[in-house]
């Protein structure tokens, strides 16, 4: 069953033609307002709160996997409000079972057609992984588990000794996580059917801008038989 058909009746106006492309436009518009200091803070008034309280369920139009970093709340940097985004946050966006299960709920049960994997500049989780890569020492406990989850993504990133190395690792990790999720049971089937697009994105804390990594050739996933293109329309 198509995502728009699975959506609740009260979402009909939104889901009609509300593809991943349209959702990305809404996110771009919100980020443009955020970075130019003209946010509207939509869907945060008393009327919205009452509507959500009276509704039987939530009906967000996008899922976002972001970092737990306090500087990058998706609802703010995309200038969205209550009930707009289904957000899951984890240190370094590492998709363990809890994260993956939460994302499956967002796209399968809540019918969101776009899943954004949102990395960001100066990510402490990736910085810890870079340190572990150079020293050979993995942190103990839960942090070590997360660092190990990032190491696979960054071990082949060329280190030219510049400040850009951390940024390159952050981007590589974001793209790696997006690729992992495309093959995750519960998400893979929706990607294959064309109902879901998973896109890696990068938020610059300095510039307040979201960059869609899938728009750049070096970050696009390779072709996979039977899988619709994950390339946004207009990408060269």
Short mmCIF file of C-alpha atoms in Angstrom, two decimals:
data_model
loop_
_atom_site.label_atom_id
_atom_site.label_comp_id
_atom_site.label_asym_id
_atom_site.label_seq_id
_atom_site.Cartn_x
_atom_site.Cartn_y
_atom_site.Cartn_z
CA UNK A 1 0.00 0.00 0.00
CA UNK A 2 1.39 3.42 -0.91
CA UNK A 3 2.46 5.77 1.83
CA UNK A 4 -0.13 8.40 0.90
CA UNK A 5 -2.87 5.74 1.08
CA UNK A 6 -1.73 4.60 4.51
CA UNK A 7 -1.80 8.14 5.91
CA UNK A 8 -4.71 9.20 8.07
CA UNK A 9 -7.64 11.10 6.48
CA UNK A 10 -6.79 14.34 8.27
CA UNK A 11 -3.43 14.24 6.51
CA UNK A 12 -4.99 13.91 3.07
CA UNK A 13 -4.34 17.50 2.03
CA UNK A 14 -0.72 17.19 3.05
CA UNK A 15 0.04 13.80 1.56
CA UNK A 16 -1.59 14.53 -1.79
CA UNK A 17 1.50 15.07 -3.92
CA UNK A 18 3.52 15.33 -0.73
CA UNK A 19 6.43 13.27 -1.94
CA UNK A 20 9.98 13.19 -0.62
CA UNK A 21 10.75 16.01 -3.07
CA UNK A 22 8.04 18.23 -1.63
CA UNK A 23 9.12 17.46 1.92
CA UNK A 24 12.68 18.44 1.07
CA UNK A 25 11.44 21.76 -0.26
CA UNK A 26 9.65 22.42 3.04
CA UNK A 27 12.80 21.57 4.98
CA UNK A 28 14.92 23.79 2.74
CA UNK A 29 12.50 26.67 3.20
CA UNK A 30 12.59 26.25 6.96
CA UNK A 31 16.38 26.10 7.07
CA UNK A 32 16.57 29.23 4.93
CA UNK A 33 14.43 31.05 7.49
CA UNK A 34 16.52 29.70 10.36
CA UNK A 35 19.88 30.72 8.95
CA UNK A 36 18.65 34.22 8.03
CA UNK A 37 17.21 34.83 11.50
CA UNK A 38 13.63 34.98 10.22
CA UNK A 39 12.04 31.85 11.73
CA UNK A 40 8.27 31.61 11.87
CA UNK A 41 8.11 29.02 14.66
CA UNK A 42 5.14 27.32 12.97
CA UNK A 43 2.74 24.90 14.64
CA UNK A 44 3.63 25.89 18.18
CA UNK A 45 0.58 27.88 19.24
CA UNK A 46 -2.32 26.85 21.45
CA UNK A 47 -4.40 25.80 18.47
CA UNK A 48 -1.75 23.35 17.31
CA UNK A 49 -1.33 21.96 20.81
CA UNK A 50 -5.06 21.40 21.13
CA UNK A 51 -5.26 19.77 17.70
CA UNK A 52 -2.50 17.34 18.64
CA UNK A 53 -4.15 16.60 21.97
CA UNK A 54 -7.46 15.86 20.26
CA UNK A 55 -5.94 13.77 17.46
CA UNK A 56 -5.86 10.00 17.71
CA UNK A 57 -2.27 9.77 16.47
CA UNK A 58 0.69 11.75 15.18
CA UNK A 59 1.16 12.50 11.48
CA UNK A 60 4.63 13.93 10.80
CA UNK A 61 5.73 14.37 7.20
CA UNK A 62 9.46 13.61 7.59
CA UNK A 63 11.67 11.42 9.74
CA UNK A 64 15.05 12.70 10.92
CA UNK A 65 17.92 10.79 12.48
CA UNK A 66 20.11 13.42 14.09
CA UNK A 67 22.93 13.62 16.59
CA UNK A 68 22.21 14.08 20.28
CA UNK A 69 24.34 17.25 20.25
CA UNK A 70 22.45 20.11 21.92
CA UNK A 71 23.46 22.55 19.16
CA UNK A 72 21.55 20.82 16.38
CA UNK A 73 17.84 20.32 17.23
CA UNK A 74 16.16 19.42 13.91
CA UNK A 75 12.87 21.17 14.68
CA UNK A 76 14.69 24.47 15.16
CA UNK A 77 17.16 24.38 12.30
CA UNK A 78 14.38 23.34 9.89
CA UNK A 79 11.98 25.87 11.51
CA UNK A 80 9.27 23.30 12.13
CA UNK A 81 6.81 22.79 14.93
CA UNK A 82 4.92 20.25 16.98
CA UNK A 83 3.95 17.14 15.05
CA UNK A 84 5.90 18.06 11.89
CA UNK A 85 9.01 15.91 12.27
CA UNK A 86 9.48 12.42 13.65
CA UNK A 87 12.89 12.83 15.23
CA UNK A 88 15.29 10.21 16.57
CA UNK A 89 18.59 11.40 18.04
CA UNK A 90 21.69 9.43 18.93
CA UNK A 91 25.32 10.35 19.56
CA UNK A 92 26.99 10.27 16.14
CA UNK A 93 23.75 9.00 14.53
CA UNK A 94 24.90 5.42 15.27
CA UNK A 95 21.94 3.20 14.26
CA UNK A 96 21.78 0.54 16.96
CA UNK A 97 18.70 -1.67 17.34
CA UNK A 98 16.74 0.90 19.34
CA UNK A 99 17.44 3.64 16.80
CA UNK A 100 16.66 1.39 13.83
CA UNK A 101 13.42 0.20 15.40
CA UNK A 102 12.33 3.76 16.08
CA UNK A 103 13.05 4.76 12.48
CA UNK A 104 11.13 1.78 11.12
CA UNK A 105 8.13 2.96 13.14
CA UNK A 106 8.46 6.44 11.67
CA UNK A 107 8.48 5.39 8.04
CA UNK A 108 6.32 2.26 8.17
CA UNK A 109 3.65 3.20 10.68
CA UNK A 110 3.68 7.00 10.38
CA UNK A 111 4.17 6.96 6.59
CA UNK A 112 6.95 9.52 6.27
CA UNK A 113 8.31 9.47 2.69
CA UNK A 114 11.67 11.07 3.51
CA UNK A 115 14.20 9.99 6.14
CA UNK A 116 17.00 12.50 6.70
CA UNK A 117 20.28 11.39 8.29
CA UNK A 118 21.58 14.66 9.69
CA UNK A 119 25.24 14.96 10.61
CA UNK A 120 26.87 18.20 11.71
CA UNK A 121 30.16 20.04 11.92
CA UNK A 122 32.40 19.62 14.97
CA UNK A 123 30.69 16.37 15.97
CA UNK A 124 32.15 15.15 19.27
CA UNK A 125 31.25 11.55 18.56
CA UNK A 126 33.18 11.54 15.29
CA UNK A 127 36.03 13.38 16.98
CA UNK A 128 36.26 10.58 19.54
CA UNK A 129 36.33 8.04 16.73
CA UNK A 130 39.10 9.97 14.97
CA UNK A 131 41.11 9.92 18.20
CA UNK A 132 40.53 6.19 18.59
CA UNK A 133 41.61 5.64 15.00
CA UNK A 134 44.89 7.47 15.55
CA UNK A 135 45.69 6.01 18.99
CA UNK A 136 44.25 2.53 18.62
CA UNK A 137 42.45 2.93 21.94
CA UNK A 138 38.67 2.49 22.09
CA UNK A 139 36.82 4.16 25.00
CA UNK A 140 35.26 1.80 27.49
CA UNK A 141 31.57 1.15 28.00
CA UNK A 142 28.72 2.56 25.97
CA UNK A 143 30.85 5.30 24.41
CA UNK A 144 33.16 2.64 23.04
CA UNK A 145 30.20 0.93 21.39
CA UNK A 146 29.27 4.16 19.62
CA UNK A 147 32.86 4.91 18.60
CA UNK A 148 33.22 1.44 17.10
CA UNK A 149 30.06 2.10 15.12
CA UNK A 150 31.69 5.16 13.56
CA UNK A 151 35.14 3.65 12.90
CA UNK A 152 33.91 1.58 9.96
CA UNK A 153 32.78 4.77 8.25
CA UNK A 154 35.98 6.77 8.66
CA UNK A 155 38.85 4.27 8.50
CA UNK A 156 39.38 4.87 4.77
CA UNK A 157 39.03 8.65 4.81
CA UNK A 158 42.35 10.16 3.61
CA UNK A 159 44.09 12.14 6.37
CA UNK A 160 46.00 15.06 4.88
CA UNK A 161 46.69 16.55 8.30
CA UNK A 162 44.39 19.50 7.72
CA UNK A 163 41.48 20.76 9.77
CA UNK A 164 39.19 19.44 7.08
CA UNK A 165 39.87 15.83 8.10
CA UNK A 166 37.31 15.88 10.92
CA UNK A 167 34.72 17.43 8.61
CA UNK A 168 35.44 14.77 5.97
CA UNK A 169 34.98 12.06 8.61
CA UNK A 170 31.69 13.58 9.77
CA UNK A 171 30.40 13.55 6.21
CA UNK A 172 31.65 10.02 5.60
CA UNK A 173 29.89 8.82 8.74
CA UNK A 174 26.61 10.47 7.73
CA UNK A 175 26.72 8.89 4.28
CA UNK A 176 27.67 5.52 5.81
CA UNK A 177 24.72 5.60 8.21
CA UNK A 178 22.32 6.48 5.39
CA UNK A 179 23.62 3.53 3.39
CA UNK A 180 23.26 1.23 6.40
CA UNK A 181 19.65 2.28 6.81
CA UNK A 182 18.87 1.64 3.14
CA UNK A 183 19.64 -2.02 3.84
CA UNK A 184 17.93 -2.21 7.22
CA UNK A 185 15.01 -4.68 7.44
CA UNK A 186 11.79 -2.71 7.62
CA UNK A 187 13.32 0.19 5.69
CA UNK A 188 14.89 -1.71 2.81
CA UNK A 189 11.52 -2.85 1.53
CA UNK A 190 10.16 0.69 1.40
CA UNK A 191 13.30 1.94 -0.34
CA UNK A 192 12.95 -0.84 -2.93
CA UNK A 193 9.28 -0.01 -3.53
CA UNK A 194 10.05 3.67 -4.00
CA UNK A 195 7.93 4.73 -1.03
CA UNK A 196 10.91 5.93 0.98
CA UNK A 197 13.97 8.01 0.20
CA UNK A 198 16.85 8.18 2.65
CA UNK A 199 19.06 11.22 2.30
CA UNK A 200 22.26 12.16 4.16
CA UNK A 201 22.61 15.83 5.07
CA UNK A 202 25.20 17.97 6.84
CA UNK A 203 24.50 20.92 9.13
CA UNK A 204 27.16 23.58 9.51
CA UNK A 205 26.99 25.06 12.99
CA UNK A 206 28.96 28.11 11.83
CA UNK A 207 26.81 28.84 8.77
CA UNK A 208 23.50 27.42 10.09
CA UNK A 209 23.05 25.79 6.68
CA UNK A 210 21.90 22.27 5.81
CA UNK A 211 23.72 20.75 2.85
CA UNK A 212 22.25 17.70 1.11
CA UNK A 213 25.14 15.33 0.57
CA UNK A 214 23.26 13.27 -1.99
CA UNK A 215 23.41 16.28 -4.33
CA UNK A 216 27.18 15.81 -4.59
CA UNK A 217 28.42 13.01 -6.89
CA UNK A 218 31.08 11.78 -4.48
CA UNK A 219 28.48 11.01 -1.82
CA UNK A 220 25.80 9.33 -3.91
CA UNK A 221 25.10 5.64 -3.33
CA UNK A 222 26.09 3.28 -6.09
CA UNK A 223 23.40 1.68 -8.23
CA UNK A 224 21.70 -1.39 -6.81
CA UNK A 225 19.58 -3.67 -8.97
CA UNK A 226 15.86 -3.17 -8.45
CA UNK A 227 16.24 -0.14 -6.19
CA UNK A 228 14.79 3.24 -7.25
CA UNK A 229 17.35 6.03 -7.50
CA UNK A 230 18.03 7.81 -4.22
CA UNK A 231 19.26 10.81 -6.18
CA UNK A 232 17.07 13.90 -5.75
CA UNK A 233 15.69 15.31 -9.03
CA UNK A 234 17.95 18.02 -10.42
CA UNK A 235 21.15 16.55 -8.96
CA UNK A 236 23.89 16.46 -11.58
#
